[in-house]
Amino acid sequence: KAGVTQTPRYLIKTRGQQVTLSCSPISGHRSVSWYQQTPGQGLQFLFEYFSETQRNKGNFPGRFSGRQFSNSRSEMNVSTLELGDSALYLCASSLGIAGGTGELFFGEGSRLTVL
Amino acid sequence: QQQVKQSPQSLIVQKGGISIINCAYENTAFDYFPWYQQFPGKGPALLIAIRPDVSEKKEGRFTISFNKSAKQFSLHIMDSQPGDSATYFCAAIGYDMRFGAGTRLTVKP
């Protein structure tokens, strides 16, 4: 059974640009949640999608957005990139609502560097 | 945004020793407390989890102790091995999810 797949694994952008990251969940999983991981802040919850609907959102500015498709694949977008957006972006999938079981299956992340 | 305080930030233990990582939370709406293990270059993986209706859960060498009144929980790794060297995150799950900042564990041979 394939795990959670994130693309691209690495990318470099400059300030002001935008970026789109993709996440393919484990087959059959309907929830995809996104996290930002930085050395100083650890894991920060961005948002969760369940059945194409945003269920919950963390405390991030509106430049961070996402969506989920009918096949449960999800994308997140960051517009007007800032230096502080440099981080590892992780997505996780779960069978049901992420906040319910807590059993999240993480991908290996997309490492974004903003210059 | 951090509502889960994790300590220590880093931990060095000799092989065979006990590793202890602590977490404290503020929001009483959390009802599920997992621990994740992350190796370099990999995403976090669920290690062990507990619900607040029990005070302790053990799986092999890993034990979670939970103190609901103090809003604290901890991970104990018995007989620590070099292969346990990783970063460990605690989490508190409710309507949303909050993670601790992580503990980098190094087990020396």
PDB file of C-alpha atoms in Angstrom:
ATOM      1  CA  LYS A   1       0.000   0.000   0.000  1.00  0.00           C
ATOM      2  CA  ALA A   2       1.554   3.283  -1.094  1.00  0.00           C
ATOM      3  CA  GLY A   3       2.157   5.899   1.579  1.00  0.00           C
ATOM      4  CA  VAL A   4       1.525   9.606   1.472  1.00  0.00           C
ATOM      5  CA  THR A   5       3.279  11.208  -1.477  1.00  0.00           C
ATOM      6  CA  GLN A   6       4.327  14.834  -1.534  1.00  0.00           C
ATOM      7  CA  THR A   7       5.678  16.730  -4.506  1.00  0.00           C
ATOM      8  CA  PRO A   8       7.967  18.432  -5.088  1.00  0.00           C
ATOM      9  CA  ARG A   9      10.391  17.303  -2.398  1.00  0.00           C
ATOM     10  CA  TYR A  10      12.586  20.372  -2.676  1.00  0.00           C
ATOM     11  CA  LEU A  11      12.075  23.783  -4.189  1.00  0.00           C
ATOM     12  CA  ILE A  12      13.639  27.203  -4.104  1.00  0.00           C
ATOM     13  CA  LYS A  13      11.658  30.392  -4.642  1.00  0.00           C
ATOM     14  CA  THR A  14      12.301  34.080  -4.265  1.00  0.00           C
ATOM     15  CA  ARG A  15      10.377  36.569  -2.164  1.00  0.00           C
ATOM     16  CA  GLY A  16       7.100  37.630  -3.681  1.00  0.00           C
ATOM     17  CA  GLN A  17       6.624  34.486  -5.724  1.00  0.00           C
ATOM     18  CA  GLN A  18       3.962  31.913  -5.061  1.00  0.00           C
ATOM     19  CA  VAL A  19       4.235  28.168  -4.663  1.00  0.00           C
ATOM     20  CA  THR A  20       1.907  25.185  -4.933  1.00  0.00           C
ATOM     21  CA  LEU A  21       2.594  21.943  -3.119  1.00  0.00           C
ATOM     22  CA  SER A  22       0.828  18.677  -3.774  1.00  0.00           C
ATOM     23  CA  CYS A  23      -0.137  15.797  -1.535  1.00  0.00           C
ATOM     24  CA  SER A  24      -1.538  12.408  -2.518  1.00  0.00           C
ATOM     25  CA  PRO A  25      -2.988  10.619   0.508  1.00  0.00           C
ATOM     26  CA  ILE A  26      -3.065   6.924   1.205  1.00  0.00           C
ATOM     27  CA  SER A  27      -5.726   5.247  -0.897  1.00  0.00           C
ATOM     28  CA  GLY A  28      -9.070   5.373   0.890  1.00  0.00           C
ATOM     29  CA  HIS A  29      -8.106   8.189   3.242  1.00  0.00           C
ATOM     30  CA  ARG A  30     -10.449  11.144   3.061  1.00  0.00           C
ATOM     31  CA  SER A  31      -8.693  13.597   5.341  1.00  0.00           C
ATOM     32  CA  VAL A  32      -5.592  15.552   4.442  1.00  0.00           C
ATOM     33  CA  SER A  33      -4.002  17.981   6.854  1.00  0.00           C
ATOM     34  CA  TRP A  34      -1.036  20.265   6.326  1.00  0.00           C
ATOM     35  CA  TYR A  35       1.708  21.360   8.697  1.00  0.00           C
ATOM     36  CA  GLN A  36       4.630  23.727   8.666  1.00  0.00           C
ATOM     37  CA  GLN A  37       7.775  22.481  10.383  1.00  0.00           C
ATOM     38  CA  THR A  38      10.583  24.824  11.365  1.00  0.00           C
ATOM     39  CA  PRO A  39      13.463  24.282  13.804  1.00  0.00           C
ATOM     40  CA  GLY A  40      12.241  26.925  16.198  1.00  0.00           C
ATOM     41  CA  GLN A  41       8.477  26.364  16.113  1.00  0.00           C
ATOM     42  CA  GLY A  42       8.231  22.645  15.566  1.00  0.00           C
ATOM     43  CA  LEU A  43       5.073  21.459  13.841  1.00  0.00           C
ATOM     44  CA  GLN A  44       2.379  24.037  13.254  1.00  0.00           C
ATOM     45  CA  PHE A  45      -1.047  23.025  12.000  1.00  0.00           C
ATOM     46  CA  LEU A  46      -2.069  24.828   8.811  1.00  0.00           C
ATOM     47  CA  PHE A  47      -5.422  23.333   7.811  1.00  0.00           C
ATOM     48  CA  GLU A  48      -7.347  20.153   7.289  1.00  0.00           C
ATOM     49  CA  TYR A  49      -9.538  19.056   4.422  1.00  0.00           C
ATOM     50  CA  PHE A  50     -12.116  16.328   4.602  1.00  0.00           C
ATOM     51  CA  SER A  51     -14.225  15.318   1.634  1.00  0.00           C
ATOM     52  CA  GLU A  52     -13.191  18.446  -0.283  1.00  0.00           C
ATOM     53  CA  THR A  53     -14.216  20.785   2.543  1.00  0.00           C
ATOM     54  CA  GLN A  54     -11.890  22.721   4.786  1.00  0.00           C
ATOM     55  CA  ARG A  55     -12.706  21.463   8.244  1.00  0.00           C
ATOM     56  CA  ASN A  56     -10.280  23.443  10.318  1.00  0.00           C
ATOM     57  CA  LYS A  57      -7.638  26.095   9.938  1.00  0.00           C
ATOM     58  CA  GLY A  58      -4.634  27.056  12.027  1.00  0.00           C
ATOM     59  CA  ASN A  59      -3.424  30.537  12.812  1.00  0.00           C
ATOM     60  CA  PHE A  60      -1.714  31.390   9.541  1.00  0.00           C
ATOM     61  CA  PRO A  61      -2.249  34.419   7.285  1.00  0.00           C
ATOM     62  CA  GLY A  62      -4.536  34.278   4.277  1.00  0.00           C
ATOM     63  CA  ARG A  63      -1.504  33.864   1.993  1.00  0.00           C
ATOM     64  CA  PHE A  64      -1.692  30.196   2.932  1.00  0.00           C
ATOM     65  CA  SER A  65      -4.540  28.389   1.240  1.00  0.00           C
ATOM     66  CA  GLY A  66      -5.426  24.922   0.168  1.00  0.00           C
ATOM     67  CA  ARG A  67      -7.940  22.730  -1.515  1.00  0.00           C
ATOM     68  CA  GLN A  68      -8.867  19.119  -1.872  1.00  0.00           C
ATOM     69  CA  PHE A  69     -10.035  17.332  -4.968  1.00  0.00           C
ATOM     70  CA  SER A  70     -12.665  14.642  -5.375  1.00  0.00           C
ATOM     71  CA  ASN A  71      -9.949  11.953  -5.374  1.00  0.00           C
ATOM     72  CA  SER A  72      -8.762  13.288  -1.968  1.00  0.00           C
ATOM     73  CA  ARG A  73      -5.533  14.676  -3.379  1.00  0.00           C
ATOM     74  CA  SER A  74      -4.766  18.051  -1.881  1.00  0.00           C
ATOM     75  CA  GLU A  75      -2.785  21.109  -2.793  1.00  0.00           C
ATOM     76  CA  MET A  76      -1.626  23.991  -0.694  1.00  0.00           C
ATOM     77  CA  ASN A  77      -0.637  27.349  -2.039  1.00  0.00           C
ATOM     78  CA  VAL A  78       1.445  30.096  -0.524  1.00  0.00           C
ATOM     79  CA  SER A  79       1.305  33.459  -2.242  1.00  0.00           C
ATOM     80  CA  THR A  80       3.624  36.442  -1.909  1.00  0.00           C
ATOM     81  CA  LEU A  81       6.352  34.361  -0.330  1.00  0.00           C
ATOM     82  CA  GLU A  82       8.356  35.762   2.568  1.00  0.00           C
ATOM     83  CA  LEU A  83      11.726  34.651   3.901  1.00  0.00           C
ATOM     84  CA  GLY A  84      10.003  33.299   6.998  1.00  0.00           C
ATOM     85  CA  ASP A  85       8.010  30.855   4.892  1.00  0.00           C
ATOM     86  CA  SER A  86      11.131  28.748   4.436  1.00  0.00           C
ATOM     87  CA  ALA A  87      10.229  25.469   6.084  1.00  0.00           C
ATOM     88  CA  LEU A  88       9.421  21.828   5.635  1.00  0.00           C
ATOM     89  CA  TYR A  89       5.759  21.471   4.695  1.00  0.00           C
ATOM     90  CA  LEU A  90       4.272  18.177   5.720  1.00  0.00           C
ATOM     91  CA  CYS A  91       0.972  16.715   4.790  1.00  0.00           C
ATOM     92  CA  ALA A  92      -0.719  13.875   6.582  1.00  0.00           C
ATOM     93  CA  SER A  93      -3.657  11.719   5.677  1.00  0.00           C
ATOM     94  CA  SER A  94      -6.071   9.841   7.864  1.00  0.00           C
ATOM     95  CA  LEU A  95      -9.022   7.588   7.313  1.00  0.00           C
ATOM     96  CA  GLY A  96     -11.451   9.817   9.150  1.00  0.00           C
ATOM     97  CA  ILE A  97     -11.309  13.279  10.565  1.00  0.00           C
ATOM     98  CA  ALA A  98      -7.745  13.931  11.741  1.00  0.00           C
ATOM     99  CA  GLY A  99      -8.921  15.332  15.036  1.00  0.00           C
ATOM    100  CA  GLY A 100     -10.912  12.194  15.740  1.00  0.00           C
ATOM    101  CA  THR A 101      -8.495   9.280  15.633  1.00  0.00           C
ATOM    102  CA  GLY A 102      -5.278  11.263  15.786  1.00  0.00           C
ATOM    103  CA  GLU A 103      -3.640   8.562  13.669  1.00  0.00           C
ATOM    104  CA  LEU A 104      -1.964  10.626  11.038  1.00  0.00           C
ATOM    105  CA  PHE A 105       0.196   9.189   8.291  1.00  0.00           C
ATOM    106  CA  PHE A 106       2.757  11.751   7.213  1.00  0.00           C
ATOM    107  CA  GLY A 107       4.520  12.224   3.936  1.00  0.00           C
ATOM    108  CA  GLU A 108       8.215  13.060   3.780  1.00  0.00           C
ATOM    109  CA  GLY A 109       7.517  16.707   3.174  1.00  0.00           C
ATOM    110  CA  SER A 110       8.297  19.445   0.702  1.00  0.00           C
ATOM    111  CA  ARG A 111      11.252  21.565   1.721  1.00  0.00           C
ATOM    112  CA  LEU A 112      10.733  25.143   0.623  1.00  0.00           C
ATOM    113  CA  THR A 113      13.555  27.661   0.628  1.00  0.00           C
ATOM    114  CA  VAL A 114      12.697  31.307   0.017  1.00  0.00           C
ATOM    115  CA  LEU A 115      15.585  33.546  -1.049  1.00  0.00           C
TER     116      LEU A 115
ATOM    117  CA  GLN B   1      -0.145  29.213  18.693  1.00  0.00           C
ATOM    118  CA  GLN B   2       1.836  26.652  20.697  1.00  0.00           C
ATOM    119  CA  GLN B   3      -0.458  25.197  23.329  1.00  0.00           C
ATOM    120  CA  VAL B   4       1.682  22.199  24.138  1.00  0.00           C
ATOM    121  CA  LYS B   5       4.973  22.765  25.942  1.00  0.00           C
ATOM    122  CA  GLN B   6       7.537  20.027  25.466  1.00  0.00           C
ATOM    123  CA  SER B   7      10.782  19.487  27.343  1.00  0.00           C
ATOM    124  CA  PRO B   8      13.646  18.972  27.146  1.00  0.00           C
ATOM    125  CA  GLN B   9      14.596  20.364  23.768  1.00  0.00           C
ATOM    126  CA  SER B  10      17.401  17.824  23.479  1.00  0.00           C
ATOM    127  CA  LEU B  11      18.355  14.746  25.415  1.00  0.00           C
ATOM    128  CA  ILE B  12      21.430  12.534  25.455  1.00  0.00           C
ATOM    129  CA  VAL B  13      21.132   9.101  27.021  1.00  0.00           C
ATOM    130  CA  GLN B  14      23.487   6.162  27.268  1.00  0.00           C
ATOM    131  CA  LYS B  15      22.478   2.884  25.666  1.00  0.00           C
ATOM    132  CA  GLY B  16      20.317   0.932  28.069  1.00  0.00           C
ATOM    133  CA  GLY B  17      19.215   4.027  29.947  1.00  0.00           C
ATOM    134  CA  ILE B  18      15.756   5.534  30.337  1.00  0.00           C
ATOM    135  CA  SER B  19      14.717   8.484  28.175  1.00  0.00           C
ATOM    136  CA  ILE B  20      11.985  10.723  29.550  1.00  0.00           C
ATOM    137  CA  ILE B  21      10.252  13.472  27.590  1.00  0.00           C
ATOM    138  CA  ASN B  22       7.573  15.659  29.118  1.00  0.00           C
ATOM    139  CA  CYS B  23       4.663  17.626  27.706  1.00  0.00           C
ATOM    140  CA  ALA B  24       2.140  19.971  29.255  1.00  0.00           C
ATOM    141  CA  TYR B  25      -1.019  21.301  27.660  1.00  0.00           C
ATOM    142  CA  GLU B  26      -3.406  24.114  28.452  1.00  0.00           C
ATOM    143  CA  ASN B  27      -6.656  23.438  26.630  1.00  0.00           C
ATOM    144  CA  THR B  28      -8.933  20.949  28.332  1.00  0.00           C
ATOM    145  CA  ALA B  29     -10.743  20.284  25.062  1.00  0.00           C
ATOM    146  CA  PHE B  30      -7.994  17.903  23.950  1.00  0.00           C
ATOM    147  CA  ASP B  31      -8.957  14.265  24.174  1.00  0.00           C
ATOM    148  CA  TYR B  32      -6.227  12.307  22.427  1.00  0.00           C
ATOM    149  CA  PHE B  33      -2.496  12.486  23.051  1.00  0.00           C
ATOM    150  CA  PRO B  34      -0.166  10.819  20.550  1.00  0.00           C
ATOM    151  CA  TRP B  35       3.608  10.761  20.351  1.00  0.00           C
ATOM    152  CA  TYR B  36       5.367  10.862  17.017  1.00  0.00           C
ATOM    153  CA  GLN B  37       8.881   9.781  16.120  1.00  0.00           C
ATOM    154  CA  GLN B  38      10.734  11.461  13.283  1.00  0.00           C
ATOM    155  CA  PHE B  39      13.992  10.396  11.695  1.00  0.00           C
ATOM    156  CA  PRO B  40      16.032  12.847   9.589  1.00  0.00           C
ATOM    157  CA  GLY B  41      14.581  13.281   6.132  1.00  0.00           C
ATOM    158  CA  LYS B  42      11.392  11.467   7.025  1.00  0.00           C
ATOM    159  CA  GLY B  43       7.953  12.530   8.110  1.00  0.00           C
ATOM    160  CA  PRO B  44       6.792  11.885  11.684  1.00  0.00           C
ATOM    161  CA  ALA B  45       5.359   8.437  12.413  1.00  0.00           C
ATOM    162  CA  LEU B  46       2.921   7.546  15.172  1.00  0.00           C
ATOM    163  CA  LEU B  47       4.733   5.829  18.039  1.00  0.00           C
ATOM    164  CA  ILE B  48       2.147   5.457  20.794  1.00  0.00           C
ATOM    165  CA  ALA B  49      -0.968   7.312  21.907  1.00  0.00           C
ATOM    166  CA  ILE B  50      -3.222   7.619  24.927  1.00  0.00           C
ATOM    167  CA  ARG B  51      -6.703   8.887  25.783  1.00  0.00           C
ATOM    168  CA  PRO B  52      -7.315  10.794  29.034  1.00  0.00           C
ATOM    169  CA  ASP B  53      -9.438   8.062  30.587  1.00  0.00           C
ATOM    170  CA  VAL B  54      -6.299   6.012  31.351  1.00  0.00           C
ATOM    171  CA  SER B  55      -3.211   7.035  33.298  1.00  0.00           C
ATOM    172  CA  GLU B  56      -0.662   4.841  31.578  1.00  0.00           C
ATOM    173  CA  LYS B  57      -0.176   2.924  28.357  1.00  0.00           C
ATOM    174  CA  LYS B  58       2.718   0.656  27.561  1.00  0.00           C
ATOM    175  CA  GLU B  59       3.813  -0.737  24.215  1.00  0.00           C
ATOM    176  CA  GLY B  60       7.070  -2.631  24.329  1.00  0.00           C
ATOM    177  CA  ARG B  61       9.802  -0.321  25.595  1.00  0.00           C
ATOM    178  CA  PHE B  62       7.605   2.772  25.224  1.00  0.00           C
ATOM    179  CA  THR B  63       5.266   4.003  27.957  1.00  0.00           C
ATOM    180  CA  ILE B  64       3.027   7.063  28.150  1.00  0.00           C
ATOM    181  CA  SER B  65       2.153   8.380  31.592  1.00  0.00           C
ATOM    182  CA  PHE B  66      -0.807  10.744  31.732  1.00  0.00           C
ATOM    183  CA  ASN B  67      -1.812  13.101  34.540  1.00  0.00           C
ATOM    184  CA  LYS B  68      -5.138  14.642  33.661  1.00  0.00           C
ATOM    185  CA  SER B  69      -5.400  16.940  36.690  1.00  0.00           C
ATOM    186  CA  ALA B  70      -1.962  18.398  36.042  1.00  0.00           C
ATOM    187  CA  LYS B  71      -2.524  18.462  32.267  1.00  0.00           C
ATOM    188  CA  GLN B  72       0.777  16.719  31.739  1.00  0.00           C
ATOM    189  CA  PHE B  73       1.904  13.605  29.948  1.00  0.00           C
ATOM    190  CA  SER B  74       5.247  12.027  29.346  1.00  0.00           C
ATOM    191  CA  LEU B  75       6.981   9.458  27.193  1.00  0.00           C
ATOM    192  CA  HIS B  76       9.342   6.968  28.782  1.00  0.00           C
ATOM    193  CA  ILE B  77      11.684   4.918  26.625  1.00  0.00           C
ATOM    194  CA  MET B  78      13.118   2.016  28.573  1.00  0.00           C
ATOM    195  CA  ASP B  79      16.390   0.339  27.614  1.00  0.00           C
ATOM    196  CA  SER B  80      17.100   3.116  25.095  1.00  0.00           C
ATOM    197  CA  GLN B  81      18.912   2.000  21.948  1.00  0.00           C
ATOM    198  CA  PRO B  82      20.995   3.927  19.394  1.00  0.00           C
ATOM    199  CA  GLY B  83      18.220   3.206  16.877  1.00  0.00           C
ATOM    200  CA  ASP B  84      15.880   5.278  19.044  1.00  0.00           C
ATOM    201  CA  SER B  85      17.898   8.390  18.185  1.00  0.00           C
ATOM    202  CA  ALA B  86      15.325  10.646  16.548  1.00  0.00           C
ATOM    203  CA  THR B  87      13.155  13.661  17.215  1.00  0.00           C
ATOM    204  CA  TYR B  88      10.046  13.022  19.270  1.00  0.00           C
ATOM    205  CA  PHE B  89       6.908  15.146  19.174  1.00  0.00           C
ATOM    206  CA  CYS B  90       4.014  15.059  21.544  1.00  0.00           C
ATOM    207  CA  ALA B  91       0.631  16.206  20.334  1.00  0.00           C
ATOM    208  CA  ALA B  92      -2.734  17.121  21.747  1.00  0.00           C
ATOM    209  CA  ILE B  93      -5.738  16.386  19.603  1.00  0.00           C
ATOM    210  CA  GLY B  94      -9.188  17.844  19.936  1.00  0.00           C
ATOM    211  CA  TYR B  95     -11.103  19.883  17.425  1.00  0.00           C
ATOM    212  CA  ASP B  96      -7.684  20.837  16.123  1.00  0.00           C
ATOM    213  CA  MET B  97      -4.163  19.619  16.631  1.00  0.00           C
ATOM    214  CA  ARG B  98      -1.314  21.087  18.616  1.00  0.00           C
ATOM    215  CA  PHE B  99       2.205  19.748  18.635  1.00  0.00           C
ATOM    216  CA  GLY B 100       5.095  20.189  21.007  1.00  0.00           C
ATOM    217  CA  ALA B 101       8.267  21.759  19.649  1.00  0.00           C
ATOM    218  CA  GLY B 102      10.070  18.417  19.630  1.00  0.00           C
ATOM    219  CA  THR B 103      12.867  16.706  21.544  1.00  0.00           C
ATOM    220  CA  ARG B 104      15.985  15.550  19.790  1.00  0.00           C
ATOM    221  CA  LEU B 105      17.042  12.305  21.445  1.00  0.00           C
ATOM    222  CA  THR B 106      20.543  10.932  21.039  1.00  0.00           C
ATOM    223  CA  VAL B 107      21.316   7.511  22.450  1.00  0.00           C
ATOM    224  CA  LYS B 108      25.045   6.912  22.777  1.00  0.00           C
ATOM    225  CA  PRO B 109      26.377   3.370  22.325  1.00  0.00           C
TER     226      PRO B 109
END
